[in-house]
Tab-separated table of C-alpha atoms and ligand atoms in Angstrom:
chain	number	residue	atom	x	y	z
L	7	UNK	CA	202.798	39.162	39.642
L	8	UNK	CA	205.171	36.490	40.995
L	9	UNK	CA	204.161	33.228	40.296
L	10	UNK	CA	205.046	29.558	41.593
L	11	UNK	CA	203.751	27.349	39.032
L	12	UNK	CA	204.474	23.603	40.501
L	13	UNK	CA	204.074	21.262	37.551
L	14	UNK	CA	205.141	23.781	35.302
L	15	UNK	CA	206.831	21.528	32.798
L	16	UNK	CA	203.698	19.572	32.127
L	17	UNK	CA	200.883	19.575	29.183
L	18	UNK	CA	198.827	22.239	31.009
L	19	UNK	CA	201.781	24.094	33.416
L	20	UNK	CA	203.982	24.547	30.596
L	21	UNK	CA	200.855	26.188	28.000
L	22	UNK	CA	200.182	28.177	31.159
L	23	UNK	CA	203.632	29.439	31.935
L	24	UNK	CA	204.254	30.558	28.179
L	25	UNK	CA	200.260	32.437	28.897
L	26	UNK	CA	201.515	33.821	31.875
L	27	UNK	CA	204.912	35.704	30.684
L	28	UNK	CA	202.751	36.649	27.630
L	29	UNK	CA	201.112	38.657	29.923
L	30	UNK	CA	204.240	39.573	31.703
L	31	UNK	CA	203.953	37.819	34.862
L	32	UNK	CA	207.151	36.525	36.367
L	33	UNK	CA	207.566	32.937	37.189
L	34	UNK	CA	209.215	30.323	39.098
L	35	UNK	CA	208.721	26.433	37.856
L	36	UNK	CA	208.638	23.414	40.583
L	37	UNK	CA	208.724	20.526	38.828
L	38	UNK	CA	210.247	16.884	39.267
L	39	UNK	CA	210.089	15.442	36.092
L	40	UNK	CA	208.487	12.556	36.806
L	41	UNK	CA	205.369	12.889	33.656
L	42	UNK	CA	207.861	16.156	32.059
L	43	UNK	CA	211.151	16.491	29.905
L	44	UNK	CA	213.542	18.934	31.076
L	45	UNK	CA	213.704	20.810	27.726
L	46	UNK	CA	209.898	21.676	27.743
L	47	UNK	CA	212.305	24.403	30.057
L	48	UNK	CA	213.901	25.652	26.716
L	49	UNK	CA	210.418	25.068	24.708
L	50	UNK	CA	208.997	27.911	26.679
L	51	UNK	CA	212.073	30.035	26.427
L	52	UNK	CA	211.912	29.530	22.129
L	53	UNK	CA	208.154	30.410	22.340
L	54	UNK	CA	208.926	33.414	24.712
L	55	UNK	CA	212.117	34.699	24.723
L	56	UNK	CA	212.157	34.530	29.092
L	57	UNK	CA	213.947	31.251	30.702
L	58	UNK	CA	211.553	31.027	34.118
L	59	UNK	CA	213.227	30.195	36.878
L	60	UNK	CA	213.542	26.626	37.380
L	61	UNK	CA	213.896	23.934	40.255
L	62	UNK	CA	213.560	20.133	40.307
L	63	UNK	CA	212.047	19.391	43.244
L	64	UNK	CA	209.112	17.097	45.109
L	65	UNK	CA	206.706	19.662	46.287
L	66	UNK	CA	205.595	16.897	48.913
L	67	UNK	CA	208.885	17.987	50.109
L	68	UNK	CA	208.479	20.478	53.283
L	69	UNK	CA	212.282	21.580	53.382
L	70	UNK	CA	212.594	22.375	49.939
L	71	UNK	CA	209.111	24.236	49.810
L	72	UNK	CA	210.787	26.111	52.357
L	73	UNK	CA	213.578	27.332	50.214
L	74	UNK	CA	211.523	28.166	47.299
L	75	UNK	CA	209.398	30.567	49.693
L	76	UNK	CA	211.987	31.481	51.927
L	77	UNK	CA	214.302	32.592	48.479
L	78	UNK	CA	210.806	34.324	46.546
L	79	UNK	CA	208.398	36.767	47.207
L	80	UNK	CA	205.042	34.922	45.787
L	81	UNK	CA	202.258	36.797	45.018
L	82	UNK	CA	200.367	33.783	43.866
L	83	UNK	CA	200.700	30.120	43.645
L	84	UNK	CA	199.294	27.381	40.988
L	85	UNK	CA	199.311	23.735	41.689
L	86	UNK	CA	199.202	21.716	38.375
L	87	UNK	CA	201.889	19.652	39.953
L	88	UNK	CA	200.161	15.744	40.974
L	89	UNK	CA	199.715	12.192	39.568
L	90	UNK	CA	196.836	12.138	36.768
L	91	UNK	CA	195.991	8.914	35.311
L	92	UNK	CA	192.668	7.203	36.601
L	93	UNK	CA	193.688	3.708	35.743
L	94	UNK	CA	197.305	4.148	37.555
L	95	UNK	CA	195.654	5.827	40.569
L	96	UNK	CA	193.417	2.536	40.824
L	97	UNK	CA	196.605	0.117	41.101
L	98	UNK	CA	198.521	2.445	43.233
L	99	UNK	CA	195.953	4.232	45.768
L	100	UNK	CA	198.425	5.217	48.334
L	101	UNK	CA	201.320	7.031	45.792
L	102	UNK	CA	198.156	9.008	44.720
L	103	UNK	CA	196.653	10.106	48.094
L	104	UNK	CA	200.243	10.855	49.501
L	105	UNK	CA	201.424	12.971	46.267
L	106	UNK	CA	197.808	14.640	45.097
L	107	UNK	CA	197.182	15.398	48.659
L	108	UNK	CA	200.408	16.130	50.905
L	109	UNK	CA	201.511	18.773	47.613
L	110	UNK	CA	198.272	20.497	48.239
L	111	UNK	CA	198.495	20.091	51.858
L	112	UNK	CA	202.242	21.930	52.288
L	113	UNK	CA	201.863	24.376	49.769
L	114	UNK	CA	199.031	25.898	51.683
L	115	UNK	CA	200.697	25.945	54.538
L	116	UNK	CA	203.648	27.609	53.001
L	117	UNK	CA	201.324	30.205	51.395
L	118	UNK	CA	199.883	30.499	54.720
L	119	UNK	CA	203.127	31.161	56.643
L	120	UNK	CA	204.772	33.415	53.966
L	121	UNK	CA	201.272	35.660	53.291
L	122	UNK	CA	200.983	34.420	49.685
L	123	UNK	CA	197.298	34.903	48.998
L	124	UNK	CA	196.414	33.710	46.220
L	125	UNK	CA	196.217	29.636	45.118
L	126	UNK	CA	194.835	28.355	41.700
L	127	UNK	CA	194.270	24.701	41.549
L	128	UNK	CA	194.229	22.172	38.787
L	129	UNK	CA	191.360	20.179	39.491
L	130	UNK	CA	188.736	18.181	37.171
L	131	UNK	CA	185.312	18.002	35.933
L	132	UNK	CA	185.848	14.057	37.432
L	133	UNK	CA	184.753	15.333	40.674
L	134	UNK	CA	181.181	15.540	39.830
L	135	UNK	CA	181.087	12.101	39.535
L	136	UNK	CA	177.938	10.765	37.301
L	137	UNK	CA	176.065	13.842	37.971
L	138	UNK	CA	173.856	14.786	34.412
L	139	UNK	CA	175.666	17.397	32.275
L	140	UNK	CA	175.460	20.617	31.615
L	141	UNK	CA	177.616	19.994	34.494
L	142	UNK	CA	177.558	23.101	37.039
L	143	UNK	CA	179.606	24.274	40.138
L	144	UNK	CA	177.212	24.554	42.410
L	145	UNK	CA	176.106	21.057	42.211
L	146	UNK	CA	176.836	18.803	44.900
L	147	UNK	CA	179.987	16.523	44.243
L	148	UNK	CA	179.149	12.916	43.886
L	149	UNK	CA	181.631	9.685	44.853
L	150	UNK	CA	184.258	9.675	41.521
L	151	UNK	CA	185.088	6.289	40.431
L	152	UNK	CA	188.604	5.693	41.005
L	153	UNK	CA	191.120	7.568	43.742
L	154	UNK	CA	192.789	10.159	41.490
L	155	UNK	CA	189.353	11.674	41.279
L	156	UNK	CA	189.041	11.460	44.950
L	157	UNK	CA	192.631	13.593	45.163
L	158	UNK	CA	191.142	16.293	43.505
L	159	UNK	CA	187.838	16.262	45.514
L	160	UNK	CA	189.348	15.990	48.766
L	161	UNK	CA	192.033	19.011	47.357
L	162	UNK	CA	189.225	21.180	46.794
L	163	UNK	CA	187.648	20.232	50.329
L	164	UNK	CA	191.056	21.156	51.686
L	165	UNK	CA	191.684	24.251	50.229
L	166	UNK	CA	187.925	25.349	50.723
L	167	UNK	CA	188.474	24.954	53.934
L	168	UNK	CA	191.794	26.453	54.263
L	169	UNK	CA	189.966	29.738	52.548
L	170	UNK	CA	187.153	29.832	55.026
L	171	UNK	CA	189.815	29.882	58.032
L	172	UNK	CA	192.428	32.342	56.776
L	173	UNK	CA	190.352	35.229	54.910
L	174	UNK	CA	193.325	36.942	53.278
L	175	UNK	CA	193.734	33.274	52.091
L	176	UNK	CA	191.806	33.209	48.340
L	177	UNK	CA	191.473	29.860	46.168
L	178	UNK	CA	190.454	29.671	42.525
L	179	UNK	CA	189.321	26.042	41.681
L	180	UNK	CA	189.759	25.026	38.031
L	181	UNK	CA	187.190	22.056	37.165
L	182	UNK	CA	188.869	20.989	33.545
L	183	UNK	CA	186.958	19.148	30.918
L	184	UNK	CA	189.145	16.905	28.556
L	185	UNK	CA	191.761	19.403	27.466
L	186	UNK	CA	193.855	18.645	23.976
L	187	UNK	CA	195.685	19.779	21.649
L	188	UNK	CA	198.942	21.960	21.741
L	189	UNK	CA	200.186	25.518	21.275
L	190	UNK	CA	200.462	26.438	17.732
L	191	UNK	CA	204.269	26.862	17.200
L	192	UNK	CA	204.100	22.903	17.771
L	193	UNK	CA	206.954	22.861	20.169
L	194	UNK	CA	205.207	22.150	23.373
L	195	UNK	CA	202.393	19.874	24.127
L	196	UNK	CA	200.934	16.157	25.449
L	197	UNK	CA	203.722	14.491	25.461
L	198	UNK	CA	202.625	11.560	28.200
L	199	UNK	CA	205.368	8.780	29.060
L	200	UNK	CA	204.744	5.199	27.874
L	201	UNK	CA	201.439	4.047	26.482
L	202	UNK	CA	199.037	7.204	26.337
L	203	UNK	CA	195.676	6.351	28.608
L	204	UNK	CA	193.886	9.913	26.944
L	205	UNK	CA	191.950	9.218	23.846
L	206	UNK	CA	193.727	12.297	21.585
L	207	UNK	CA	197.281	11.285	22.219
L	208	UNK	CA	196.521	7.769	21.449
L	209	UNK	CA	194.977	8.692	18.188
L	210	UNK	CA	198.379	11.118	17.168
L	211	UNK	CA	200.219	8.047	17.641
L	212	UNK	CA	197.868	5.583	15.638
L	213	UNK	CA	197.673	8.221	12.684
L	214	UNK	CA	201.749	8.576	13.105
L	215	UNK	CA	201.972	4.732	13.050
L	216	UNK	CA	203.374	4.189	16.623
L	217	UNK	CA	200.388	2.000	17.386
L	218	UNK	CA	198.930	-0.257	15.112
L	219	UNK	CA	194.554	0.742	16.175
L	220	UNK	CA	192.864	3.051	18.147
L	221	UNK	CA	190.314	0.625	20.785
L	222	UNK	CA	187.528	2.545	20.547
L	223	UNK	CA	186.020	1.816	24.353
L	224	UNK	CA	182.199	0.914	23.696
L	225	UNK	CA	179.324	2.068	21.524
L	226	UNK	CA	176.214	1.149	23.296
L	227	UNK	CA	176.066	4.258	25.229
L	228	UNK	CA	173.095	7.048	24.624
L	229	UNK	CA	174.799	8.834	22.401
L	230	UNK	CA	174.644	10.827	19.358
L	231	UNK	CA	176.692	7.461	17.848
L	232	UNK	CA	176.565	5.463	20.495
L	233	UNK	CA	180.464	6.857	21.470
L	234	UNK	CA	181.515	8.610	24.623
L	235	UNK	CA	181.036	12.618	24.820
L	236	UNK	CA	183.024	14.948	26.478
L	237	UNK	CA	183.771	18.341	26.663
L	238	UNK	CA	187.239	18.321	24.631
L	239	UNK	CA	189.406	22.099	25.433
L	240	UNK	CA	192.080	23.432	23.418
L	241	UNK	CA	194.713	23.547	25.795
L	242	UNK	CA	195.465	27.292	25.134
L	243	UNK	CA	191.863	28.237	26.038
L	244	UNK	CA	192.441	26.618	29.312
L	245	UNK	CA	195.901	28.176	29.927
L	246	UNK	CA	193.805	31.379	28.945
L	247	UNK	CA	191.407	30.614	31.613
L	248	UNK	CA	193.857	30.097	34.480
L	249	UNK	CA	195.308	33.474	34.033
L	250	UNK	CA	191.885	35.126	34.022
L	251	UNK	CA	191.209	33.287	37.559
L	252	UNK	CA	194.648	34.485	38.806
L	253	UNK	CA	194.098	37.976	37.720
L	254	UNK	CA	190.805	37.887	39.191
L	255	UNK	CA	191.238	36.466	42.156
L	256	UNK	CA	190.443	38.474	45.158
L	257	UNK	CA	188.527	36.919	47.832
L	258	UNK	CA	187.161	33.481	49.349
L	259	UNK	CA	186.974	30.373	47.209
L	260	UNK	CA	186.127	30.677	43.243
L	261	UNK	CA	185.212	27.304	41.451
L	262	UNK	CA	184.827	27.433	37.472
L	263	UNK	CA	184.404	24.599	34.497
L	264	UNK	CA	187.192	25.474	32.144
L	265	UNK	CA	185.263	24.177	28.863
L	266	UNK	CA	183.629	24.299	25.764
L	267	UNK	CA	180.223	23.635	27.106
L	268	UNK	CA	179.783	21.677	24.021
L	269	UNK	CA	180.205	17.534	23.584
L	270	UNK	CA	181.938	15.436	20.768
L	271	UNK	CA	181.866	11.869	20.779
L	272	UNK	CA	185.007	9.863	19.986
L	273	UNK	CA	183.559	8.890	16.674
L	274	UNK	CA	183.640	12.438	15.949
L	275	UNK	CA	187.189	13.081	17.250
L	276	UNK	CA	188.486	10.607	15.301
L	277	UNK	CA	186.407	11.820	12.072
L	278	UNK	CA	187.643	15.453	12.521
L	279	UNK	CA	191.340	14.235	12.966
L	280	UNK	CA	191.321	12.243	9.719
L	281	UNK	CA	189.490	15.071	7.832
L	282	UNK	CA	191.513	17.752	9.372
L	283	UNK	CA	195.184	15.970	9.196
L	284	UNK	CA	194.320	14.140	5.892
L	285	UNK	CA	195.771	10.587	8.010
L	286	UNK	CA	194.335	6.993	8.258
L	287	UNK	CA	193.418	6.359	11.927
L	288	UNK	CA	191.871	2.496	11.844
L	289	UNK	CA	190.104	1.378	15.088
L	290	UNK	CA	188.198	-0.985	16.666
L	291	UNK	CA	185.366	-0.903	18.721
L	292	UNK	CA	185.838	-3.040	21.565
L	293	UNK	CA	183.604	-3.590	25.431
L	294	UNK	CA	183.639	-0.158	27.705
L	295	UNK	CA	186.137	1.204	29.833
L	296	UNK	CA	184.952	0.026	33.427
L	297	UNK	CA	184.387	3.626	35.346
L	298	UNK	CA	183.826	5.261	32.319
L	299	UNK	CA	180.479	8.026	31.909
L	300	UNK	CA	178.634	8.010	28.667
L	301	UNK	CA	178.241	11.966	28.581
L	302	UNK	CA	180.389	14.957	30.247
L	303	UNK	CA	179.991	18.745	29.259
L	304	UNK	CA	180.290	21.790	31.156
L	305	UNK	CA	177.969	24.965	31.915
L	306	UNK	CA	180.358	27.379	30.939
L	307	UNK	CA	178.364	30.553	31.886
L	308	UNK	CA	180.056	31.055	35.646
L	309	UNK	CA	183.962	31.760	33.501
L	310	UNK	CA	182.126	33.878	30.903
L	311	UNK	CA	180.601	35.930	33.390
L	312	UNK	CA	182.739	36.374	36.317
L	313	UNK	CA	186.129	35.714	34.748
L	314	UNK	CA	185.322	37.376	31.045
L	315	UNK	CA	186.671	33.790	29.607
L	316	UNK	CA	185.134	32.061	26.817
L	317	UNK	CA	187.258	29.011	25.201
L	318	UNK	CA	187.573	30.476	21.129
L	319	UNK	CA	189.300	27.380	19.581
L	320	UNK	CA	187.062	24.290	18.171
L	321	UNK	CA	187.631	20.883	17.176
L	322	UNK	CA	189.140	20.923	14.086
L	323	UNK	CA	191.967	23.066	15.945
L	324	UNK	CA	192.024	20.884	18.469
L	325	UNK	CA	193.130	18.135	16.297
L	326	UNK	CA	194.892	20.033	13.883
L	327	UNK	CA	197.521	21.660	16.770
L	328	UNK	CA	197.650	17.769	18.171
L	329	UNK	CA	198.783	16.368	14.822
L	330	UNK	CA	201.737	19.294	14.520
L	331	UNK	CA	202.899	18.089	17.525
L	332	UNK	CA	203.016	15.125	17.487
L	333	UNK	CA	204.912	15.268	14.004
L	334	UNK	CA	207.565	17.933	15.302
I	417	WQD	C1	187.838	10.277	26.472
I	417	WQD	C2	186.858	9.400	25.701
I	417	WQD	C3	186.865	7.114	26.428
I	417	WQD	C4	191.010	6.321	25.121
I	417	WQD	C5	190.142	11.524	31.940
I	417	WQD	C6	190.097	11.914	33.402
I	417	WQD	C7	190.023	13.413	33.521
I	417	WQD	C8	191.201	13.994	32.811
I	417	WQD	C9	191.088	13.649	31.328
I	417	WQD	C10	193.389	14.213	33.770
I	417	WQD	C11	186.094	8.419	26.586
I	417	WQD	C12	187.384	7.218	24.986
I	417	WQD	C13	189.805	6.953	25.383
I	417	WQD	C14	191.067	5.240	24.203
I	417	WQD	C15	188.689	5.457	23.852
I	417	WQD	N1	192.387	13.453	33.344
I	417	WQD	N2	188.664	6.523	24.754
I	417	WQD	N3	189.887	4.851	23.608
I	417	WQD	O1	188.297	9.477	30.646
I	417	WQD	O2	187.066	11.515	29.692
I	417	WQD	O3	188.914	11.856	31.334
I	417	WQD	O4	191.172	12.207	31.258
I	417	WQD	O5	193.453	15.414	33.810
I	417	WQD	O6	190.057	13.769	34.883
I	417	WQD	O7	188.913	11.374	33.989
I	417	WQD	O8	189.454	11.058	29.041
I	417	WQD	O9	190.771	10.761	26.981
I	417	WQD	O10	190.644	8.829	28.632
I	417	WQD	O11	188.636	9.402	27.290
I	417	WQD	O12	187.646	5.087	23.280
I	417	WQD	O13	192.131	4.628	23.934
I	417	WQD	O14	187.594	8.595	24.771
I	417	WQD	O15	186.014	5.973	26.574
I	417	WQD	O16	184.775	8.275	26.054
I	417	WQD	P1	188.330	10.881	30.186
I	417	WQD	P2	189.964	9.987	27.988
């Protein structure tokens, strides 16, 4: 199939793209650099041998959404392209509902106007709020802490919606756990600009001596260690997973966890990346990070059954692909 893939330069996009011409798809990347380096572009094209197609643009922008369409014939969109990080999005509310939401907003309407049917969207496992885990899709969404979770609720209201009014219209939403990691060859991967708010590029950096500790946000939480869980997914598993939703994508609105259905605490994390990568990573445990949840996991048996997806890789790959990276 043609494929747009907005964001397509990005940690997830660009792990997807180099899935999605594995499995000979064609695509077209929209992406405007703003969290992305231009040569993640030739990246791809090292890892794959295909240059996609590529065009720097806003997709908030209406006239050049209508080029893209007007030039293509799309069988399929997916929207990785928005603003991502929860403690930015609480700061600066309005560049988050404007970007997250008017890019969701115009590309269905394009899709709608040019008959492209199917739409895969990045979303989170943020939207369920502090509902208990094994976290499932048919529970109802609870208030998310901060307004970059709110994007991606409200984007899955949006394009739920969208679905139910246009039939031939059909939306795959992708609920992500805590994806890491990086694609083996160790020439693409979470690269994030300044200061790194996720835990597992913050510990690369700490074991590769660009930051002096690791603040290890709270251990008085009910946990195996008194550490956050989380569902941590090897990046490739999830890029894995989006082009089992696209290729099985037929109908109505779809909504999957893309995870491990299994929890790690940080403590663990950074155990496994010392053991693995045979670094010092020294931290510190300091108070909590206000809006954080003590536990998050998925219930992964929705993928498994309808999309035949099961994330393969484990920790110690996790951390083992992270630390390649981040040395290359
Ligand atoms: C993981 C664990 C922290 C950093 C967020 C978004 C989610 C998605 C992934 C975008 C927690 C602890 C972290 C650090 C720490 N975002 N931690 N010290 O908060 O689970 O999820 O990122 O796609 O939508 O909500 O990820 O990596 O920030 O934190 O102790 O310096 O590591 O407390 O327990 P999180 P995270």
């Amino acid at each position: 199939m043609k494929i747009l893939v907005t964001g397509g330069l990005g940690f997830i996009g660009s792990h997807t793209c180099v899935e999605l011409i594995n499995r000979k798809h064609r695509i077209v990347v929209a992406d405007n650099l703003s969290n992305s380096n231009i040569e993640t572009l030739e990246k791809i094209n090292e890892i794959t041998g295909v240059i996609p197609d590529f065009h720097q643009i806003d997709v908030t922008e209406e006239s050049k959404l209508e080029e893209l369409f007007n030039k293509y014939d799309f069988d399929g969109v997916i929207h990785f392209a928005g603003y991502k990080a929860v403690g930015e999005s609480v700061e600066k509310p309005l560049d988050y509902y404007y970007n997250n939401l008017v890019s969701t907003i115009k590309l269905s309407e394009m899709c709608l106007k040019y008959n492209v049917d199917k739409f895969v969207f990045s979303s989170s496992a943020t939207v369920y709020g502090d509902n208990k885990s094994p976290l499932k899709e048919d529970m109802k969404l609870l208030p998310t802490t901060n307004p970059y979770g709110e994007t991606k609720a409200i984007s899955e209201r949006i394009l739920k919606d969208t679905a139910f009014a246009n039939t031939d219209f059909a939306v795959s939403l992708l609920r992500y756990f805590n994806p890491v990691g990086a694609h083996e060859s160790g020439l693409i991967g979470e690269d994030p600009k300044g200061v790194p708010n996720n835990l597992m590029p913050y510990v690369s950096k700490v074991a590769k001596g660009e930051l002096d500790k690791l603040y290890v946000f709270g251990n008085d939480y009910d946990t195996v260690d008194g550490t956050g869980v989380r569902d941590y997914i090897h990046v490739v598993d999830l890029a894995e997973g989006h082009a089992a939703a696209l290729e099985n994508l037929n109908s109505g609105v779809n909504i999957y966890n893309l995870g491990t259905g299994k929890g790690t605490s940080v403590l663990e994390i950074i155990n496994t990346f010392i053991k693995v990568n045979e670094v010092e990573v020294p931290y510190e445990i300091v108070e909590r990070r206000p809006g954080d949840i003590a536990v998050s996991y998925a219930d992964t048996k929705k993928a498994e059954k309808e999309l035949n997806w099961k994330a393969k890789r484990n920790i110690e790959d996790m951390v083992r692909d992270s630390w390649r990276f981040e040395l290359n």
